[in-house]
């Protein structure tokens, strides 16, 4: 009896965690922002990806995912085709046209774009949550958003993005210990970063290395404590503010910014309060009515 009781409570807790209804409009606003951000990402922040058209073929070492999907070796024509198609479908998806179909096309094209980018020797961890977001947002029927409805489908998608954000932080700390050990904490990691790419805001830290040493412990402490982002209420909001401050300080001192990851922090924000220009939706989704939960709204 005790085992069954614990099991039932665990099932209820897991269902509450993953499927608490959230506003469908939050998904609508978030996907509009993320699809629009793809233009910034492709054309500005990661322009170097398109430069691979001139890279020697021998430099291409496909990642495991690319090998499992049997993706062809990128040629100049293929890279340009993926870039153009990605921007085209991202634009259509940002306008809200056929959101489920265009959204999935955008996910696969962006995944291909990232596999091309990361198969030349450098893998960025700030794309994980963004890829998860592109994968789950098209799963949410959105014809209820004009009525201010909430749904379990919206709650599940937003929770997936939130968990991916937390895992990015938490596994970053794990990676530091795996590859750097305690030396990452007790060595000159941040000093090296400041000397290599520090700004005028970081220059005073060179004469106060103890502050950088403390900063290394604070970074790892923040990453290990990142599951607090998932705590509803004041604690989660405070930690969200700490995350934003962390990224602002990082950019101000050593000019490192994780824009795709930062965009995914918006999954924690009540975006449904924003009022964006109306977009045309696809034809009514037969799954829409079944996915709406009218029992209340859980605010993350």
mmCIF file of C-alpha atoms in Angstrom:
data_model
loop_
_atom_site.group_PDB
_atom_site.id
_atom_site.type_symbol
_atom_site.label_atom_id
_atom_site.label_comp_id
_atom_site.label_asym_id
_atom_site.label_seq_id
_atom_site.Cartn_x
_atom_site.Cartn_y
_atom_site.Cartn_z
ATOM 1 C CA UNK A 1 0.000 0.000 0.000
ATOM 2 C CA UNK A 2 2.795 2.398 0.907
ATOM 3 C CA UNK A 3 4.543 1.694 -2.399
ATOM 4 C CA UNK A 4 1.359 2.340 -4.378
ATOM 5 C CA UNK A 5 0.757 5.581 -2.512
ATOM 6 C CA UNK A 6 4.296 6.826 -3.195
ATOM 7 C CA UNK A 7 4.014 5.776 -6.826
ATOM 8 C CA UNK A 8 0.725 7.620 -7.273
ATOM 9 C CA UNK A 9 2.109 10.766 -5.658
ATOM 10 C CA UNK A 10 5.166 10.580 -7.892
ATOM 11 C CA UNK A 11 3.013 10.224 -11.010
ATOM 12 C CA UNK A 12 0.907 13.213 -9.965
ATOM 13 C CA UNK A 13 4.012 15.295 -9.274
ATOM 14 C CA UNK A 14 5.567 14.399 -12.624
ATOM 15 C CA UNK A 15 2.352 15.155 -14.468
ATOM 16 C CA UNK A 16 2.061 18.497 -12.681
ATOM 17 C CA UNK A 17 5.653 19.320 -13.543
ATOM 18 C CA UNK A 18 5.475 18.441 -17.240
ATOM 19 C CA UNK A 19 1.866 19.166 -18.169
ATOM 20 C CA UNK A 20 0.641 22.056 -16.034
ATOM 21 C CA UNK A 21 -1.410 24.206 -18.435
ATOM 22 C CA UNK A 22 0.252 27.406 -19.615
ATOM 23 C CA UNK A 23 -1.092 30.139 -21.897
ATOM 24 C CA UNK A 24 -1.106 29.181 -25.547
ATOM 25 C CA UNK A 25 -0.433 32.804 -26.381
ATOM 26 C CA UNK A 26 2.952 32.540 -24.672
ATOM 27 C CA UNK A 27 3.890 29.897 -27.243
ATOM 28 C CA UNK A 28 2.618 32.099 -30.078
ATOM 29 C CA UNK A 29 4.676 35.099 -28.958
ATOM 30 C CA UNK A 30 7.760 33.003 -28.187
ATOM 31 C CA UNK A 31 7.797 31.255 -31.543
ATOM 32 C CA UNK A 32 7.415 34.604 -33.345
ATOM 33 C CA UNK A 33 10.442 35.976 -31.481
ATOM 34 C CA UNK A 34 12.564 32.854 -31.986
ATOM 35 C CA UNK A 35 11.796 32.536 -35.685
ATOM 36 C CA UNK A 36 12.609 36.221 -36.193
ATOM 37 C CA UNK A 37 15.848 35.744 -34.230
ATOM 38 C CA UNK A 38 17.001 33.161 -36.791
ATOM 39 C CA UNK A 39 17.619 36.060 -39.203
ATOM 40 C CA UNK A 40 19.861 37.742 -36.627
ATOM 41 C CA UNK A 41 21.649 34.483 -35.926
ATOM 42 C CA UNK A 42 22.258 33.453 -39.540
ATOM 43 C CA UNK A 43 23.056 36.883 -40.983
ATOM 44 C CA UNK A 44 24.842 38.587 -38.083
ATOM 45 C CA UNK A 45 25.999 36.579 -35.066
ATOM 46 C CA UNK A 46 27.097 33.452 -36.961
ATOM 47 C CA UNK A 47 27.953 34.766 -40.411
ATOM 48 C CA UNK A 48 31.019 32.533 -40.269
ATOM 49 C CA UNK A 49 28.875 29.462 -40.967
ATOM 50 C CA UNK A 50 28.270 30.577 -44.552
ATOM 51 C CA UNK A 51 32.043 31.072 -44.922
ATOM 52 C CA UNK A 52 32.425 27.288 -44.886
ATOM 53 C CA UNK A 53 31.627 27.341 -48.578
ATOM 54 C CA UNK A 54 35.319 28.172 -49.044
ATOM 55 C CA UNK A 55 36.678 25.695 -46.473
ATOM 56 C CA UNK A 56 38.662 22.692 -47.717
ATOM 57 C CA UNK A 57 36.620 19.504 -47.754
ATOM 58 C CA UNK A 58 39.228 17.811 -45.577
ATOM 59 C CA UNK A 59 38.316 20.119 -42.678
ATOM 60 C CA UNK A 60 34.819 18.627 -42.481
ATOM 61 C CA UNK A 61 34.548 16.033 -39.714
ATOM 62 C CA UNK A 62 30.823 15.255 -39.356
ATOM 63 C CA UNK A 63 29.348 15.086 -35.882
ATOM 64 C CA UNK A 64 27.739 11.858 -34.686
ATOM 65 C CA UNK A 65 24.224 13.136 -35.451
ATOM 66 C CA UNK A 66 25.252 14.021 -38.998
ATOM 67 C CA UNK A 67 26.706 10.533 -39.441
ATOM 68 C CA UNK A 68 23.589 8.855 -38.055
ATOM 69 C CA UNK A 69 21.388 10.891 -40.409
ATOM 70 C CA UNK A 70 23.738 10.164 -43.328
ATOM 71 C CA UNK A 71 23.828 13.843 -44.242
ATOM 72 C CA UNK A 72 25.798 14.588 -47.403
ATOM 73 C CA UNK A 73 29.137 16.345 -47.237
ATOM 74 C CA UNK A 74 28.375 20.072 -47.529
ATOM 75 C CA UNK A 75 29.189 21.627 -50.861
ATOM 76 C CA UNK A 76 29.055 25.374 -51.579
ATOM 77 C CA UNK A 77 25.732 24.893 -53.346
ATOM 78 C CA UNK A 78 24.243 22.860 -50.494
ATOM 79 C CA UNK A 79 25.315 25.384 -47.841
ATOM 80 C CA UNK A 80 23.750 28.265 -49.767
ATOM 81 C CA UNK A 81 20.578 26.240 -50.380
ATOM 82 C CA UNK A 82 20.179 25.399 -46.672
ATOM 83 C CA UNK A 83 20.769 29.037 -45.707
ATOM 84 C CA UNK A 84 18.238 30.421 -48.180
ATOM 85 C CA UNK A 85 15.620 27.794 -47.348
ATOM 86 C CA UNK A 86 16.087 28.326 -43.616
ATOM 87 C CA UNK A 87 15.571 32.080 -43.886
ATOM 88 C CA UNK A 88 12.583 31.632 -46.201
ATOM 89 C CA UNK A 89 10.729 29.208 -43.935
ATOM 90 C CA UNK A 90 11.717 31.118 -40.777
ATOM 91 C CA UNK A 91 10.099 34.203 -42.278
ATOM 92 C CA UNK A 92 6.918 32.297 -43.114
ATOM 93 C CA UNK A 93 6.814 30.720 -39.645
ATOM 94 C CA UNK A 94 7.395 34.088 -37.934
ATOM 95 C CA UNK A 95 4.296 35.397 -39.724
ATOM 96 C CA UNK A 96 2.260 32.555 -38.243
ATOM 97 C CA UNK A 97 1.480 30.843 -41.544
ATOM 98 C CA UNK A 98 0.946 27.080 -41.251
ATOM 99 C CA UNK A 99 2.827 27.110 -37.915
ATOM 100 C CA UNK A 100 3.027 23.366 -37.370
ATOM 101 C CA UNK A 101 4.349 22.502 -40.840
ATOM 102 C CA UNK A 102 6.671 25.482 -41.284
ATOM 103 C CA UNK A 103 7.861 25.124 -37.707
ATOM 104 C CA UNK A 104 9.030 21.555 -38.232
ATOM 105 C CA UNK A 105 10.701 22.490 -41.516
ATOM 106 C CA UNK A 106 12.546 25.302 -39.719
ATOM 107 C CA UNK A 107 13.698 22.869 -37.025
ATOM 108 C CA UNK A 108 15.189 20.398 -39.501
ATOM 109 C CA UNK A 109 16.803 23.143 -41.588
ATOM 110 C CA UNK A 110 18.306 24.817 -38.521
ATOM 111 C CA UNK A 111 19.540 21.435 -37.291
ATOM 112 C CA UNK A 112 21.220 20.881 -40.661
ATOM 113 C CA UNK A 113 22.679 24.406 -40.483
ATOM 114 C CA UNK A 114 24.120 23.710 -37.038
ATOM 115 C CA UNK A 115 25.521 20.318 -38.067
ATOM 116 C CA UNK A 116 27.331 22.025 -40.929
ATOM 117 C CA UNK A 117 28.603 24.723 -38.573
ATOM 118 C CA UNK A 118 29.748 22.413 -35.775
ATOM 119 C CA UNK A 119 31.391 19.763 -37.962
ATOM 120 C CA UNK A 120 34.434 21.949 -38.578
ATOM 121 C CA UNK A 121 35.970 21.589 -35.118
ATOM 122 C CA UNK A 122 33.980 23.801 -32.717
ATOM 123 C CA UNK A 123 30.748 22.815 -30.961
ATOM 124 C CA UNK A 124 28.817 25.564 -29.149
ATOM 125 C CA UNK A 125 26.640 24.536 -26.228
ATOM 126 C CA UNK A 126 24.412 27.600 -26.428
ATOM 127 C CA UNK A 127 22.363 26.022 -29.267
ATOM 128 C CA UNK A 128 20.943 23.114 -27.281
ATOM 129 C CA UNK A 129 17.932 24.868 -25.746
ATOM 130 C CA UNK A 130 17.286 26.752 -28.994
ATOM 131 C CA UNK A 131 17.124 23.496 -30.955
ATOM 132 C CA UNK A 132 14.792 22.008 -28.343
ATOM 133 C CA UNK A 133 12.582 25.086 -28.642
ATOM 134 C CA UNK A 134 12.397 24.796 -32.431
ATOM 135 C CA UNK A 135 11.508 21.104 -32.066
ATOM 136 C CA UNK A 136 8.676 21.445 -29.525
ATOM 137 C CA UNK A 137 6.985 24.742 -30.431
ATOM 138 C CA UNK A 138 5.332 23.334 -33.599
ATOM 139 C CA UNK A 139 3.652 20.615 -31.512
ATOM 140 C CA UNK A 140 1.316 23.126 -29.858
ATOM 141 C CA UNK A 141 -2.073 23.769 -31.508
ATOM 142 C CA UNK A 142 -2.509 27.541 -31.334
ATOM 143 C CA UNK A 143 -5.998 28.357 -32.558
ATOM 144 C CA UNK A 144 -7.056 28.988 -28.925
ATOM 145 C CA UNK A 145 -4.585 31.812 -28.304
ATOM 146 C CA UNK A 146 -7.043 34.517 -29.300
ATOM 147 C CA UNK A 147 -9.349 33.360 -26.500
ATOM 148 C CA UNK A 148 -6.637 33.522 -23.853
ATOM 149 C CA UNK A 149 -6.783 29.777 -23.319
ATOM 150 C CA UNK A 150 -4.201 27.586 -21.642
ATOM 151 C CA UNK A 151 -3.321 24.037 -22.581
ATOM 152 C CA UNK A 152 -1.270 21.102 -21.420
ATOM 153 C CA UNK A 153 0.404 21.022 -24.832
ATOM 154 C CA UNK A 154 1.659 24.578 -24.308
ATOM 155 C CA UNK A 155 2.769 23.706 -20.787
ATOM 156 C CA UNK A 156 4.704 20.666 -21.992
ATOM 157 C CA UNK A 157 6.468 22.569 -24.787
ATOM 158 C CA UNK A 158 7.460 25.467 -22.546
ATOM 159 C CA UNK A 159 8.621 23.092 -19.821
ATOM 160 C CA UNK A 160 10.823 21.249 -22.322
ATOM 161 C CA UNK A 161 12.510 24.528 -23.233
ATOM 162 C CA UNK A 162 12.918 25.478 -19.580
ATOM 163 C CA UNK A 163 14.481 22.121 -18.711
ATOM 164 C CA UNK A 164 16.827 22.417 -21.705
ATOM 165 C CA UNK A 165 17.952 25.835 -20.444
ATOM 166 C CA UNK A 166 18.662 24.400 -16.998
ATOM 167 C CA UNK A 167 20.518 21.414 -18.432
ATOM 168 C CA UNK A 168 22.703 23.744 -20.485
ATOM 169 C CA UNK A 169 23.852 25.468 -17.309
ATOM 170 C CA UNK A 170 24.094 22.346 -15.164
ATOM 171 C CA UNK A 171 25.960 20.243 -17.721
ATOM 172 C CA UNK A 172 28.332 23.157 -18.353
ATOM 173 C CA UNK A 173 29.461 22.799 -14.733
ATOM 174 C CA UNK A 174 29.771 19.036 -15.193
ATOM 175 C CA UNK A 175 31.892 19.601 -18.299
ATOM 176 C CA UNK A 176 34.197 21.939 -16.402
ATOM 177 C CA UNK A 177 34.883 19.259 -13.801
ATOM 178 C CA UNK A 178 35.166 16.537 -16.424
ATOM 179 C CA UNK A 179 37.784 18.255 -18.559
ATOM 180 C CA UNK A 180 39.355 20.783 -16.201
ATOM 181 C CA UNK A 181 38.858 19.231 -12.805
ATOM 182 C CA UNK A 182 39.403 21.427 -9.770
ATOM 183 C CA UNK A 183 41.960 23.287 -11.850
ATOM 184 C CA UNK A 184 39.100 25.161 -13.522
ATOM 185 C CA UNK A 185 38.097 26.531 -10.122
ATOM 186 C CA UNK A 186 41.535 27.104 -8.658
ATOM 187 C CA UNK A 187 43.482 28.020 -11.791
ATOM 188 C CA UNK A 188 43.630 31.131 -13.929
ATOM 189 C CA UNK A 189 40.704 30.378 -16.222
ATOM 190 C CA UNK A 190 39.032 33.781 -16.041
ATOM 191 C CA UNK A 191 42.370 35.591 -15.940
ATOM 192 C CA UNK A 192 43.264 33.992 -19.253
ATOM 193 C CA UNK A 193 39.889 35.039 -20.667
ATOM 194 C CA UNK A 194 40.356 38.620 -19.469
ATOM 195 C CA UNK A 195 43.873 38.861 -20.884
ATOM 196 C CA UNK A 196 42.734 37.442 -24.218
ATOM 197 C CA UNK A 197 39.482 39.323 -24.773
ATOM 198 C CA UNK A 198 38.819 41.524 -21.757
ATOM 199 C CA UNK A 199 37.102 44.906 -22.061
ATOM 200 C CA UNK A 200 37.769 48.139 -20.188
ATOM 201 C CA UNK A 201 35.350 46.903 -17.516
ATOM 202 C CA UNK A 202 37.543 43.843 -16.943
ATOM 203 C CA UNK A 203 40.922 45.602 -16.885
ATOM 204 C CA UNK A 204 40.766 46.480 -13.136
ATOM 205 C CA UNK A 205 40.369 42.769 -12.401
ATOM 206 C CA UNK A 206 43.856 42.060 -13.730
ATOM 207 C CA UNK A 207 45.324 43.756 -10.669
ATOM 208 C CA UNK A 208 42.902 41.910 -8.379
ATOM 209 C CA UNK A 209 43.185 38.248 -9.391
ATOM 210 C CA UNK A 210 41.453 37.131 -6.221
ATOM 211 C CA UNK A 211 38.225 38.599 -7.584
ATOM 212 C CA UNK A 212 38.530 36.446 -10.697
ATOM 213 C CA UNK A 213 39.239 33.430 -8.510
ATOM 214 C CA UNK A 214 36.071 34.111 -6.529
ATOM 215 C CA UNK A 215 34.256 34.668 -9.806
ATOM 216 C CA UNK A 216 35.142 31.152 -10.973
ATOM 217 C CA UNK A 217 33.496 29.683 -7.888
ATOM 218 C CA UNK A 218 30.474 31.923 -8.411
ATOM 219 C CA UNK A 219 30.095 30.791 -12.030
ATOM 220 C CA UNK A 220 30.154 27.107 -11.111
ATOM 221 C CA UNK A 221 27.881 27.732 -8.125
ATOM 222 C CA UNK A 222 25.382 29.503 -10.367
ATOM 223 C CA UNK A 223 25.433 26.666 -12.900
ATOM 224 C CA UNK A 224 24.958 23.984 -10.247
ATOM 225 C CA UNK A 225 22.087 25.946 -8.708
ATOM 226 C CA UNK A 226 20.367 26.474 -12.073
ATOM 227 C CA UNK A 227 17.504 24.009 -11.283
ATOM 228 C CA UNK A 228 16.157 26.805 -9.077
ATOM 229 C CA UNK A 229 14.971 28.375 -12.329
ATOM 230 C CA UNK A 230 12.236 25.741 -12.346
ATOM 231 C CA UNK A 231 10.930 26.687 -8.905
ATOM 232 C CA UNK A 232 7.671 28.634 -9.301
ATOM 233 C CA UNK A 233 7.176 31.993 -7.671
ATOM 234 C CA UNK A 234 9.699 34.398 -6.226
ATOM 235 C CA UNK A 235 12.659 32.000 -6.141
ATOM 236 C CA UNK A 236 12.400 31.231 -9.839
ATOM 237 C CA UNK A 237 12.005 34.922 -10.722
ATOM 238 C CA UNK A 238 15.035 35.897 -8.643
ATOM 239 C CA UNK A 239 17.154 33.225 -10.270
ATOM 240 C CA UNK A 240 15.958 34.305 -13.706
ATOM 241 C CA UNK A 241 17.158 37.806 -12.869
ATOM 242 C CA UNK A 242 20.474 36.318 -11.732
ATOM 243 C CA UNK A 243 20.790 34.485 -15.061
ATOM 244 C CA UNK A 244 20.217 37.683 -17.032
ATOM 245 C CA UNK A 245 22.755 39.523 -14.854
ATOM 246 C CA UNK A 246 25.251 36.693 -15.337
ATOM 247 C CA UNK A 247 25.076 37.022 -19.119
ATOM 248 C CA UNK A 248 25.250 40.828 -19.021
ATOM 249 C CA UNK A 249 28.366 40.764 -16.826
ATOM 250 C CA UNK A 250 29.974 38.091 -19.015
ATOM 251 C CA UNK A 251 29.413 40.155 -22.140
ATOM 252 C CA UNK A 252 30.519 43.417 -20.506
ATOM 253 C CA UNK A 253 33.793 41.928 -19.253
ATOM 254 C CA UNK A 254 34.915 39.342 -21.819
ATOM 255 C CA UNK A 255 32.488 39.959 -24.744
ATOM 256 C CA UNK A 256 31.049 36.444 -24.655
ATOM 257 C CA UNK A 257 27.316 36.269 -25.275
ATOM 258 C CA UNK A 258 25.095 33.225 -25.704
ATOM 259 C CA UNK A 259 22.293 34.815 -27.692
ATOM 260 C CA UNK A 260 20.314 31.688 -28.736
ATOM 261 C CA UNK A 261 20.371 30.469 -25.144
ATOM 262 C CA UNK A 262 19.353 33.879 -23.802
ATOM 263 C CA UNK A 263 16.417 33.945 -26.203
ATOM 264 C CA UNK A 264 15.218 30.685 -24.647
ATOM 265 C CA UNK A 265 15.130 32.312 -21.202
ATOM 266 C CA UNK A 266 11.984 33.980 -22.524
ATOM 267 C CA UNK A 267 10.205 30.666 -21.908
ATOM 268 C CA UNK A 268 10.206 31.660 -18.225
ATOM 269 C CA UNK A 269 8.658 35.073 -18.939
ATOM 270 C CA UNK A 270 4.870 35.763 -19.152
ATOM 271 C CA UNK A 271 5.073 36.743 -22.811
ATOM 272 C CA UNK A 272 1.317 36.381 -23.153
ATOM 273 C CA UNK A 273 1.042 39.904 -21.750
ATOM 274 C CA UNK A 274 2.700 41.297 -24.860
ATOM 275 C CA UNK A 275 0.540 42.396 -27.745
ATOM 276 C CA UNK A 276 2.114 41.588 -31.090
ATOM 277 C CA UNK A 277 0.540 42.359 -34.480
ATOM 278 C CA UNK A 278 -2.020 39.737 -35.389
ATOM 279 C CA UNK A 279 -0.835 36.951 -37.678
ATOM 280 C CA UNK A 280 -2.809 34.625 -39.861
ATOM 281 C CA UNK A 281 -3.133 31.158 -38.424
ATOM 282 C CA UNK A 282 -3.435 27.892 -40.227
ATOM 283 C CA UNK A 283 -6.715 26.092 -40.645
ATOM 284 C CA UNK A 284 -8.329 24.958 -37.359
ATOM 285 C CA UNK A 285 -6.491 22.073 -35.796
ATOM 286 C CA UNK A 286 -8.608 19.080 -34.915
ATOM 287 C CA UNK A 287 -6.432 18.462 -31.864
ATOM 288 C CA UNK A 288 -6.911 21.956 -30.570
ATOM 289 C CA UNK A 289 -10.063 21.461 -28.527
ATOM 290 C CA UNK A 290 -8.747 18.282 -26.943
ATOM 291 C CA UNK A 291 -5.540 19.958 -25.789
ATOM 292 C CA UNK A 292 -7.137 22.882 -23.943
ATOM 293 C CA UNK A 293 -7.132 22.568 -20.182
ATOM 294 C CA UNK A 294 -9.720 24.830 -18.589
ATOM 295 C CA UNK A 295 -8.929 23.899 -15.014
ATOM 296 C CA UNK A 296 -6.603 26.832 -14.307
ATOM 297 C CA UNK A 297 -3.333 28.415 -15.223
ATOM 298 C CA UNK A 298 -0.012 27.518 -13.643
ATOM 299 C CA UNK A 299 2.369 30.451 -13.625
ATOM 300 C CA UNK A 300 5.993 29.408 -13.812
#
